[in-house]
C-alpha cells in the first residue's frame, strides 16, 4: 500500500472515531466527567500504564467520585470507603458483576461455559473451601508443603543455596496448592511418589508462570505476534496437564476438585472446555498466594525488628508447644489462630500490595447514595469501579505514613487486634480490603491465609533465610498488574537459604 493510501486510511479511521464519540456531556446530578483528550480512547493509555497514579491524579482533581472515558467505556470510579458497602451488596439487577467476570474468562482463558452462573457456582463451592472441608485442605497443604520444601533438602544439607525470593515463594506455594487441590501421584505417599510429585508440580508451576506473566497483556488484548504464539503454546500445554483424563489418574484429590468437576459435567461442558476451566481455577486459587508470601517475607527480611517479633511469637506458639512442630502432622487451626503478630504482618503486607478492581456493570439508570448524604446518578451501560488500594489501603487520612510497612499496624499496645480506623472522623467498617467485600468476598480466604501461614512457619522453622546482599532494595511494582489481584515486583529479589542444622 502507498503512503498516501495509508495516510488516507488513517484519516478516515480518525474521522470515524470522532463521529463515534460524539462527546458526552455531564447531566445534572452526575459525577464529574473527564473525557481526556483523545477521542474514544479517552484515558485508556494512562489507565493501562499505571492505573494507581492515574486514579490518584483524577481523585485530586475531582474528589472521590468521577466518571472517566476509557477505551469507549464510561467508568465511574468510587473511592470513598464509607460508601463501598452499598455497592458491594447491591442486587445484580442493578449492579452486576457477572459480565466482567465472563469477559475476562473468555479473554484470558478462552473459556465459554453455557449457563454459567458465578453466584450459583460460588454458593456451591463454598463448603469445600470455607467451612466443612477447610480442615482437610489445611492438613493436605501442610503435608504437601513439606514434600515440596523439605523433600530433597537432605541432599544439600548445610550448604547455602541461591534463588529468587518470588520464584521460591511462588513455586513452593503453587506446587503444594496444586498437589492439595488436584491430587498427588499415589497414596499412601512413598519417597518415590513424592519425588514424582516434586517433578510434576514443578512442571505445572513453570508452565503456569509463563501464562501468568502474559496475563495483563492477555486481558488488555495487547499481545504482540510473538507473545500470541507463546501464549497459545503455553495454554495448550496447561490444558493437557490439567485435562480431566490426566486428573482422573491422580490420588487424594480434594473434595473441591471432585465437586467442581461434577458441576462442570452437570452443566454439559465438553472435556476440552473442562480443561480450560481447570486452568482458570488454578490461577484463581493459586495466583495470589505466592506473590503475597513473597512480599511478606521480603518486608520481614528488610525489617529485622518485625522478623524478630514473628520469631518470638513462633517460639511461644509453635516451637515451645508441648509437641514440637517437627513432629506434628499438621498445624492445628487453634495454633494457626493464635499468631496475632504474624496476622498483623500479613494484613499489613496485603494492605500494601493487594490491588484488585471491584467492578460492576450498571444495569439500569440509578441513584448511588453516598455515605455523606450526597447522591449521584449513574447511567445504564456504564461501569462502576471501586479501587480499595487507593482508599482505604493507601489513604494517608486513615494510615499514617501509608507507604511504610509497619508489622504491628493492626495490633493494639496490649497485643490484641486493632480494629478502629477512621476517615472524616467516622470509624471505618472496611479499612483493609485485600479479599474484596460483599458479593466479591474471596471464597478461598481462609484456605489462603492458612496456606501462607503454614508456609512461613515451615520456612522459618527449617531454613535460614538471607537477602542476597545487605543493600537489597524492595523492587518497584510491575505497574501493568493493577486490577488483577496481588501486585508482582518488576524483578525478582536474590536470596540465599540453607537448611537449619
Ligand atoms: C487480619 O485479617 C484477617 C482477614 O481479614 C482477620 O481475620 C484477622 O483478624 C486480621 N488480624 C489482624 C491482627 O489484623
Coordinates of C-alpha atoms and ligand atoms in Angstrom, one line a residue:
X1 CA 0.0 0.0 0.0
X2 CA 1.3 3.5 -0.8
X3 CA 1.9 6.0 1.9
X4 CA -0.8 8.3 0.6
X5 CA -3.3 5.5 0.8
X6 CA -2.2 4.6 4.3
X7 CA -2.5 8.2 5.4
X8 CA -5.9 8.4 3.9
X9 CA -7.0 5.3 5.7
X10 CA -5.7 6.6 9.0
X11 CA -7.5 9.9 8.5
X12 CA -10.7 8.1 7.7
X13 CA -10.3 6.0 10.8
X14 CA -9.7 9.1 13.0
X15 CA -12.8 10.7 11.5
X16 CA -14.8 7.6 12.3
X17 CA -13.6 7.7 15.9
X18 CA -14.6 11.3 16.2
X19 CA -18.0 10.6 14.8
X20 CA -18.5 7.6 17.1
X21 CA -17.6 9.6 20.1
X22 CA -19.9 12.5 20.0
X23 CA -18.7 13.8 23.2
X24 CA -21.0 13.0 26.1
X25 CA -21.9 15.9 28.4
X26 CA -22.4 15.7 32.1
X27 CA -26.0 15.9 33.2
X28 CA -27.2 17.4 36.4
X29 CA -26.7 15.0 39.3
X30 CA -24.0 13.0 37.6
X31 CA -20.4 12.7 38.9
X32 CA -17.7 15.0 37.4
X33 CA -16.9 13.8 33.8
X34 CA -13.4 13.6 32.4
X35 CA -13.1 12.6 28.8
X36 CA -9.3 13.0 28.3
X37 CA -8.0 14.5 25.1
X38 CA -8.1 11.5 22.7
X39 CA -11.4 10.7 21.1
X40 CA -13.0 7.4 22.1
X41 CA -9.8 6.1 23.8
X42 CA -10.0 8.8 26.4
X43 CA -7.7 7.9 29.2
X44 CA -7.1 4.3 28.2
X45 CA -3.3 4.6 27.7
X46 CA -2.6 6.2 31.0
X47 CA -5.0 3.9 32.8
X48 CA -3.3 0.8 31.3
X49 CA 0.2 2.1 32.0
X50 CA -0.3 2.9 35.7
X51 CA -3.9 2.8 37.0
X52 CA -3.0 3.8 40.6
X53 CA -1.2 7.0 39.5
X54 CA -3.9 7.9 37.0
X55 CA -6.7 7.4 39.5
X56 CA -4.8 9.3 42.2
X57 CA -4.4 12.3 39.8
X58 CA -8.2 12.1 39.0
X59 CA -9.0 12.0 42.7
X60 CA -7.0 15.1 43.4
X61 CA -8.8 16.9 40.5
X62 CA -12.4 15.7 41.0
X63 CA -12.8 14.2 44.5
X64 CA -13.8 10.6 45.5
X65 CA -16.3 10.0 42.7
X66 CA -15.9 10.8 39.0
X67 CA -16.5 9.4 35.5
X68 CA -13.7 8.8 33.0
X69 CA -13.7 7.7 29.4
X70 CA -11.5 4.6 29.0
X71 CA -11.4 2.9 25.5
X72 CA -15.0 3.7 24.6
X73 CA -16.4 2.8 28.0
X74 CA -17.6 5.3 30.6
X75 CA -16.3 4.2 34.0
X76 CA -17.5 5.8 37.2
X77 CA -14.8 5.5 39.9
X78 CA -15.8 5.5 43.5
X79 CA -13.0 6.0 46.1
X80 CA -14.9 6.7 49.3
X81 CA -14.6 3.6 51.5
X82 CA -17.6 4.7 53.7
X83 CA -19.7 4.2 50.6
X84 CA -18.4 0.9 49.3
X85 CA -20.9 -1.3 51.2
X86 CA -24.0 -0.1 49.3
X87 CA -22.2 -1.1 46.1
X88 CA -20.8 -4.5 47.0
X89 CA -24.1 -5.7 48.4
X90 CA -26.3 -4.2 45.7
X91 CA -28.6 -6.6 43.8
X92 CA -27.5 -8.0 40.4
X93 CA -30.4 -6.5 38.6
X94 CA -29.0 -3.0 39.4
X95 CA -25.2 -3.6 39.7
X96 CA -24.0 -6.8 38.1
X97 CA -20.5 -8.3 38.5
X98 CA -21.1 -11.3 36.1
X99 CA -20.5 -9.7 32.7
X100 CA -16.9 -8.6 33.5
X101 CA -16.1 -12.0 35.0
X102 CA -17.4 -13.7 31.9
X103 CA -15.5 -11.3 29.6
X104 CA -12.2 -12.0 31.4
X105 CA -12.8 -15.7 31.4
X106 CA -13.1 -15.6 27.6
X107 CA -10.3 -13.2 27.0
X108 CA -7.7 -14.8 29.2
X109 CA -8.6 -18.4 29.4
X110 CA -10.6 -19.0 26.1
X111 CA -13.3 -20.4 28.3
X112 CA -17.0 -20.3 27.4
X113 CA -19.4 -22.1 29.8
X114 CA -23.0 -22.4 28.7
X115 CA -25.4 -21.4 31.5
X116 CA -22.5 -20.2 33.7
X117 CA -23.8 -18.5 36.8
X118 CA -20.9 -17.3 39.0
X119 CA -23.2 -16.7 42.1
X120 CA -24.6 -20.2 42.0
X121 CA -21.1 -21.7 41.5
X122 CA -19.8 -19.7 44.4
X123 CA -22.6 -21.0 46.7
X124 CA -21.8 -24.5 45.6
X125 CA -18.1 -24.4 46.1
X126 CA -18.3 -22.5 49.5
X127 CA -18.3 -25.5 51.8
X128 CA -15.3 -27.1 50.1
X129 CA -13.1 -24.1 50.7
X130 CA -14.5 -22.3 53.7
X131 CA -16.3 -24.5 56.2
X132 CA -16.8 -28.1 56.0
X133 CA -13.7 -29.2 54.3
X134 CA -11.2 -26.5 55.3
X135 CA -9.5 -28.6 57.9
X136 CA -8.8 -31.4 55.4
X137 CA -7.4 -28.8 52.9
X138 CA -5.2 -27.3 55.6
X139 CA -3.8 -30.7 56.6
X140 CA -3.1 -31.7 53.0
X141 CA -1.4 -28.3 52.3
X142 CA 0.9 -28.9 55.3
X143 CA 1.9 -32.4 54.0
X144 CA 2.4 -31.1 50.5
X145 CA 4.4 -28.1 51.6
X146 CA 6.7 -30.5 53.4
X147 CA 7.0 -32.6 50.3
X148 CA 8.0 -29.6 48.2
X149 CA 10.2 -27.8 50.8
X150 CA 11.8 -30.5 52.8
X151 CA 11.8 -33.3 50.3
X152 CA 15.2 -33.0 48.8
X153 CA 16.7 -30.8 51.4
X154 CA 18.8 -33.6 52.9
X155 CA 20.8 -33.8 49.7
X156 CA 22.1 -30.3 50.1
X157 CA 22.0 -30.0 53.8
X158 CA 24.3 -27.4 55.2
X159 CA 25.2 -25.6 52.0
X160 CA 23.8 -22.2 51.1
X161 CA 21.6 -22.1 48.0
X162 CA 20.8 -19.1 45.9
X163 CA 17.5 -18.3 44.3
X164 CA 15.0 -15.6 43.7
X165 CA 12.5 -14.9 46.5
X166 CA 9.5 -14.6 44.2
X167 CA 10.4 -17.8 42.4
X168 CA 10.9 -19.6 45.6
X169 CA 7.8 -18.5 47.4
X170 CA 5.5 -18.7 44.3
X171 CA 6.7 -22.1 43.3
X172 CA 6.6 -23.6 46.8
X173 CA 3.0 -22.4 47.4
X174 CA 1.7 -23.1 43.9
X175 CA 3.2 -26.6 43.8
X176 CA 1.8 -27.5 47.2
X177 CA -1.5 -25.9 46.4
X178 CA -1.7 -27.9 43.1
X179 CA -0.9 -31.2 44.9
X180 CA -3.5 -30.3 47.5
X181 CA -6.4 -29.4 45.2
X182 CA -5.7 -31.5 42.1
X183 CA -4.2 -34.6 43.8
X184 CA -0.9 -36.4 44.1
X185 CA 0.9 -39.3 42.4
X186 CA -0.1 -42.0 44.9
X187 CA -1.4 -42.7 48.3
X188 CA -0.1 -43.7 50.7
X189 CA 2.8 -41.5 49.8
X190 CA 6.2 -43.1 49.3
X191 CA 9.5 -41.4 48.8
X192 CA 9.3 -42.3 45.1
X193 CA 5.8 -40.9 44.7
X194 CA 6.8 -37.7 46.5
X195 CA 9.8 -37.3 44.2
X196 CA 7.4 -37.7 41.3
X197 CA 5.1 -35.1 42.9
X198 CA 8.1 -32.7 43.1
X199 CA 9.0 -33.1 39.4
X200 CA 5.4 -32.9 38.1
X201 CA 4.4 -30.0 40.2
X202 CA 7.5 -28.1 39.2
X203 CA 6.4 -28.6 35.6
X204 CA 2.9 -27.3 36.3
X205 CA 4.4 -24.3 38.1
X206 CA 6.8 -23.3 35.3
X207 CA 4.2 -23.7 32.6
X208 CA 1.6 -21.8 34.7
X209 CA 4.1 -19.0 35.4
X210 CA 4.6 -18.3 31.7
X211 CA 0.9 -17.7 31.3
X212 CA 0.8 -15.7 34.5
X213 CA 3.4 -13.3 33.1
X214 CA 1.3 -12.7 30.0
X215 CA -1.9 -12.2 31.9
X216 CA -2.2 -8.3 31.9
X217 CA -1.5 -8.2 28.2
X218 CA -3.9 -11.0 27.5
X219 CA -6.6 -9.2 29.5
X220 CA -6.0 -5.9 27.6
X221 CA -5.7 -7.7 24.2
X222 CA -2.3 -6.1 23.7
X223 CA -0.1 -9.2 22.9
X224 CA 2.5 -8.9 20.2
X225 CA 2.5 -11.5 17.5
X226 CA 5.4 -13.4 19.2
X227 CA 3.5 -13.2 22.6
X228 CA 0.4 -14.6 20.9
X229 CA 2.3 -17.7 19.7
X230 CA 3.8 -18.2 23.1
X231 CA 0.5 -17.8 24.9
X232 CA -1.1 -20.3 22.6
X233 CA 1.6 -23.0 23.2
X234 CA 1.6 -22.4 26.9
X235 CA -2.1 -22.7 27.2
X236 CA -2.0 -25.8 25.1
X237 CA 0.5 -27.4 27.5
X238 CA -1.6 -26.4 30.5
X239 CA -4.8 -27.8 29.1
X240 CA -3.0 -31.1 28.6
X241 CA -1.5 -31.1 32.1
X242 CA -4.9 -30.4 33.7
X243 CA -7.1 -32.3 31.4
X244 CA -9.9 -34.4 33.0
X245 CA -8.2 -37.6 31.7
X246 CA -4.9 -36.6 33.3
X247 CA -6.6 -35.7 36.6
X248 CA -8.5 -38.9 36.7
X249 CA -5.3 -40.8 37.4
X250 CA -4.4 -38.7 40.4
X251 CA -4.8 -39.8 44.0
X252 CA -6.1 -38.0 47.1
X253 CA -7.9 -35.3 45.0
X254 CA -9.6 -32.6 47.1
X255 CA -13.4 -32.5 47.6
X256 CA -13.2 -29.1 46.0
X257 CA -12.0 -30.7 42.7
X258 CA -14.4 -33.5 42.8
X259 CA -17.3 -31.2 43.4
X260 CA -16.1 -28.7 40.7
X261 CA -15.7 -31.4 38.1
X262 CA -19.2 -32.8 38.9
X263 CA -20.5 -29.3 38.5
X264 CA -18.9 -28.9 35.0
X265 CA -20.3 -32.3 33.9
X266 CA -23.8 -31.4 35.1
X267 CA -23.5 -28.2 33.0
X268 CA -22.8 -30.4 30.0
X269 CA -19.3 -28.9 29.5
X270 CA -17.1 -30.7 27.0
X271 CA -13.8 -32.3 28.1
X272 CA -11.8 -29.6 26.3
X273 CA -13.7 -26.8 28.0
X274 CA -13.3 -28.6 31.3
X275 CA -9.6 -28.5 31.0
X276 CA -9.7 -24.7 30.3
X277 CA -11.9 -24.2 33.4
X278 CA -9.5 -26.2 35.5
X279 CA -6.6 -23.9 34.3
X280 CA -8.7 -20.9 35.2
X281 CA -9.2 -22.4 38.6
X282 CA -5.5 -23.0 39.1
X283 CA -5.0 -19.3 38.6
X284 CA -8.0 -18.2 40.7
X285 CA -6.9 -20.4 43.7
X286 CA -3.1 -20.2 43.4
X287 CA -2.3 -16.9 41.6
X288 CA -2.1 -14.7 44.6
X289 CA -0.7 -16.7 47.5
X290 CA 2.8 -16.9 46.1
X291 CA 3.2 -13.2 45.5
X292 CA 1.7 -12.5 48.9
X293 CA 4.2 -14.7 50.6
X294 CA 7.0 -13.1 48.6
X295 CA 6.1 -9.5 49.8
X296 CA 5.6 -10.7 53.4
X297 CA 9.0 -12.5 53.6
X298 CA 10.7 -9.5 51.8
X299 CA 9.2 -7.0 54.3
X300 CA 10.2 -9.2 57.2
X301 CA 13.8 -9.6 55.9
X302 CA 14.0 -5.8 55.4
X303 CA 12.7 -5.1 58.9
X304 CA 14.7 -7.1 61.5
X305 CA 12.5 -5.9 64.3
X306 CA 9.5 -7.3 62.6
X307 CA 11.2 -10.6 61.8
X308 CA 12.3 -10.8 65.5
X309 CA 8.7 -10.3 66.7
X310 CA 7.4 -13.0 64.4
X311 CA 10.2 -15.3 65.6
X312 CA 9.3 -14.6 69.2
X313 CA 5.7 -15.4 68.5
X314 CA 6.5 -18.7 66.8
X315 CA 8.8 -19.6 69.7
X316 CA 5.9 -19.2 72.1
X317 CA 3.2 -20.7 70.0
X318 CA 4.8 -23.4 67.9
X319 CA 8.4 -24.2 68.8
X320 CA 7.9 -24.4 72.6
X321 CA 4.5 -26.0 72.4
X322 CA 4.0 -29.3 74.1
X323 CA 4.5 -31.1 70.8
X324 CA 7.3 -29.7 68.7
X325 CA 6.4 -28.6 65.2
X326 CA 8.7 -31.1 63.5
X327 CA 6.6 -34.0 64.9
X328 CA 3.2 -32.5 64.1
X329 CA 1.4 -34.0 61.1
X330 CA -0.2 -30.6 60.7
X331 CA -0.6 -27.2 62.4
X332 CA -4.0 -27.3 64.2
X333 CA -6.4 -24.4 63.4
X334 CA -6.1 -23.5 67.1
X335 CA -2.4 -22.9 66.7
X336 CA -2.8 -21.1 63.4
X337 CA -5.4 -18.8 65.1
X338 CA -3.1 -17.7 67.9
X339 CA -0.5 -15.8 65.9
X340 CA -1.6 -12.1 66.0
X341 CA 1.8 -10.8 65.2
X342 CA 2.1 -12.9 62.0
X343 CA -1.5 -12.0 61.2
X344 CA -0.8 -8.3 61.6
X345 CA 2.3 -8.5 59.4
X346 CA 0.3 -10.4 56.8
X347 CA -2.5 -7.9 56.8
X348 CA -0.1 -5.1 56.6
X349 CA 1.6 -6.8 53.6
X350 CA -1.8 -7.2 51.9
X351 CA -2.7 -3.5 52.6
X352 CA 0.4 -2.5 50.7
X353 CA 0.3 -5.0 47.8
X354 CA -3.3 -6.2 47.1
X355 CA -4.8 -4.1 44.3
X356 CA -7.8 -5.8 42.7
X357 CA -10.5 -3.8 41.0
X358 CA -14.0 -4.3 42.2
X359 CA -16.2 -3.9 39.1
X360 CA -20.0 -3.6 38.4
X361 CA -22.0 -3.1 35.2
X362 CA -24.7 -0.5 35.7
X363 CA -27.8 -2.4 34.6
X364 CA -30.4 0.4 35.0
X365 CA -30.3 4.2 35.4
X366 CA -29.9 4.5 39.2
X367 CA -29.1 6.9 42.0
X368 CA -26.0 6.0 44.0
X369 CA -26.3 7.1 47.6
X370 CA -23.0 8.2 49.3
X371 CA -22.4 7.8 53.0
X372 CA -22.1 11.6 53.4
X373 CA -25.7 12.1 52.1
X374 CA -24.9 13.1 48.5
X375 CA -26.4 11.2 45.7
X376 CA -25.2 10.7 42.1
X377 CA -27.0 9.4 39.0
X378 CA -25.4 6.5 37.2
X379 CA -26.3 5.7 33.6
X380 CA -27.3 2.3 32.4
X381 CA -24.5 0.7 30.4
X382 CA -21.7 2.4 32.3
X383 CA -19.3 0.6 34.5
X384 CA -18.7 1.2 38.2
X385 CA -15.2 0.7 39.6
X386 CA -14.0 0.6 43.2
X387 CA -10.3 0.6 43.9
X388 CA -9.7 -0.1 47.7
X389 CA -6.0 0.0 47.1
X390 CA -6.1 3.8 46.9
X391 CA -8.6 4.2 49.7
X392 CA -8.8 2.8 52.3
X393 CA -5.5 0.9 51.9
X394 CA -3.1 3.7 50.9
X395 CA -5.1 6.6 52.3
X396 CA -3.0 9.0 54.4
X397 CA -6.1 10.1 56.3
X398 CA -6.5 6.5 57.5
X399 CA -3.0 5.3 57.9
X400 CA 0.0 7.5 58.9
X401 CA 2.9 7.0 56.5
X402 CA 0.8 4.8 54.3
X403 CA 3.8 3.8 52.2
X404 CA 5.7 2.3 55.1
X405 CA 5.5 -1.3 56.2
X406 CA 4.7 -1.4 60.0
X407 CA 4.3 -5.0 61.1
X408 CA 2.3 -4.1 64.2
X409 CA -0.1 -1.7 62.5
X410 CA -3.0 -4.0 63.2
X411 CA -2.1 -4.6 66.8
X412 CA -3.1 -2.6 69.9
X413 CA -0.4 -1.9 72.5
X414 CA -1.7 -4.9 74.6
X415 CA -1.1 -7.2 71.6
X416 CA -4.8 -7.7 70.7
X417 CA -6.1 -7.0 67.2
X418 CA -6.6 -3.3 66.3
X419 CA -9.9 -2.7 64.5
X420 CA -10.6 1.0 64.8
X421 CA -9.5 3.1 61.9
X422 CA -11.1 6.5 61.0
X423 CA -11.8 8.7 58.0
X424 CA -13.6 12.0 58.2
X425 CA -13.9 11.4 61.9
X426 CA -16.0 8.4 61.3
X427 CA -15.0 4.8 62.1
X428 CA -14.5 2.6 59.0
X429 CA -16.1 -0.7 58.6
X430 CA -13.9 -1.6 55.6
X431 CA -10.4 -0.4 56.4
X432 CA -8.4 -3.1 54.6
X433 CA -10.0 -4.9 51.6
X434 CA -7.5 -7.3 50.1
X435 CA -10.1 -10.0 50.0
X436 CA -12.8 -7.9 48.4
X437 CA -16.2 -7.5 50.2
X438 CA -19.9 -8.3 49.8
X439 CA -20.6 -10.4 46.8
X440 CA -16.9 -10.2 45.8
X441 CA -15.5 -11.6 49.1
X442 CA -12.8 -14.1 48.2
X443 CA -14.0 -17.7 48.8
X444 CA -10.6 -19.0 49.4
X445 CA -9.7 -16.5 52.1
X446 CA -9.3 -18.9 55.0
X447 CA -7.6 -21.5 52.8
X448 CA -5.2 -18.9 51.5
X449 CA -4.4 -17.5 55.0
X450 CA -3.8 -21.0 56.4
X451 CA -1.6 -21.9 53.5
X452 CA 0.6 -18.8 53.7
X453 CA 1.0 -19.0 57.4
X454 CA 1.9 -22.7 57.3
X455 CA 4.5 -21.9 54.6
X456 CA 6.0 -19.1 56.7
X457 CA 6.1 -21.3 59.8
X458 CA 7.8 -24.2 58.0
X459 CA 10.2 -21.9 56.3
X460 CA 11.3 -20.1 59.4
X461 CA 11.4 -23.4 61.3
X462 CA 13.6 -25.3 58.9
X463 CA 15.6 -22.7 57.0
X464 CA 17.9 -19.8 57.5
X465 CA 17.0 -17.1 55.0
X466 CA 19.0 -14.1 54.0
X467 CA 18.8 -11.3 51.4
X468 CA 21.3 -11.7 48.6
X469 CA 23.2 -8.6 49.9
X470 CA 22.9 -6.0 52.6
X471 CA 21.7 -3.3 50.3
X472 CA 19.0 -5.3 48.5
X473 CA 16.1 -2.9 47.8
X474 CA 12.4 -3.6 47.7
X475 CA 11.7 -3.6 43.9
X476 CA 9.1 -1.5 42.2
X477 CA 5.7 -2.9 41.2
X478 CA 5.1 -4.2 37.7
X479 CA 2.6 -1.4 37.1
X480 CA 0.7 -3.3 34.4
X481 CA -0.8 -5.6 37.1
X482 CA -3.1 -3.1 38.9
X483 CA -6.6 -4.6 38.9
X484 CA -5.7 -8.3 38.8
X485 CA -5.1 -9.1 42.5
X486 CA -1.8 -9.1 44.1
X487 CA 0.9 -6.9 42.7
X488 CA 4.1 -8.5 41.5
X489 CA 7.6 -7.0 41.5
X490 CA 9.3 -5.7 38.4
X491 CA 12.1 -8.0 39.0
X492 CA 12.9 -10.8 41.5
X493 CA 14.9 -10.4 44.6
X494 CA 18.0 -12.6 45.1
X495 CA 18.2 -14.5 48.4
X496 CA 20.2 -17.3 50.0
X497 CA 18.9 -20.0 52.2
X498 CA 20.1 -23.2 53.9
X499 CA 18.6 -25.9 56.0
X500 CA 18.9 -25.3 59.7
X501 CA 21.1 -27.8 61.3
Ligands
LIG1 C1 -6.1 -10.0 59.6 O1 -7.1 -10.2 58.6 C2 -7.8 -11.3 58.7 C3 -8.7 -11.5 57.5 O2 -9.4 -10.4 57.1 C4 -8.7 -11.2 60.0 O3 -9.5 -12.3 60.2 C5 -7.7 -11.0 61.2 O4 -8.5 -10.9 62.4 C6 -6.8 -9.9 61.0 N1 -5.8 -9.9 62.1 C7 -5.1 -8.8 62.4 C8 -4.2 -9.0 63.6 O5 -5.0 -7.8 61.8

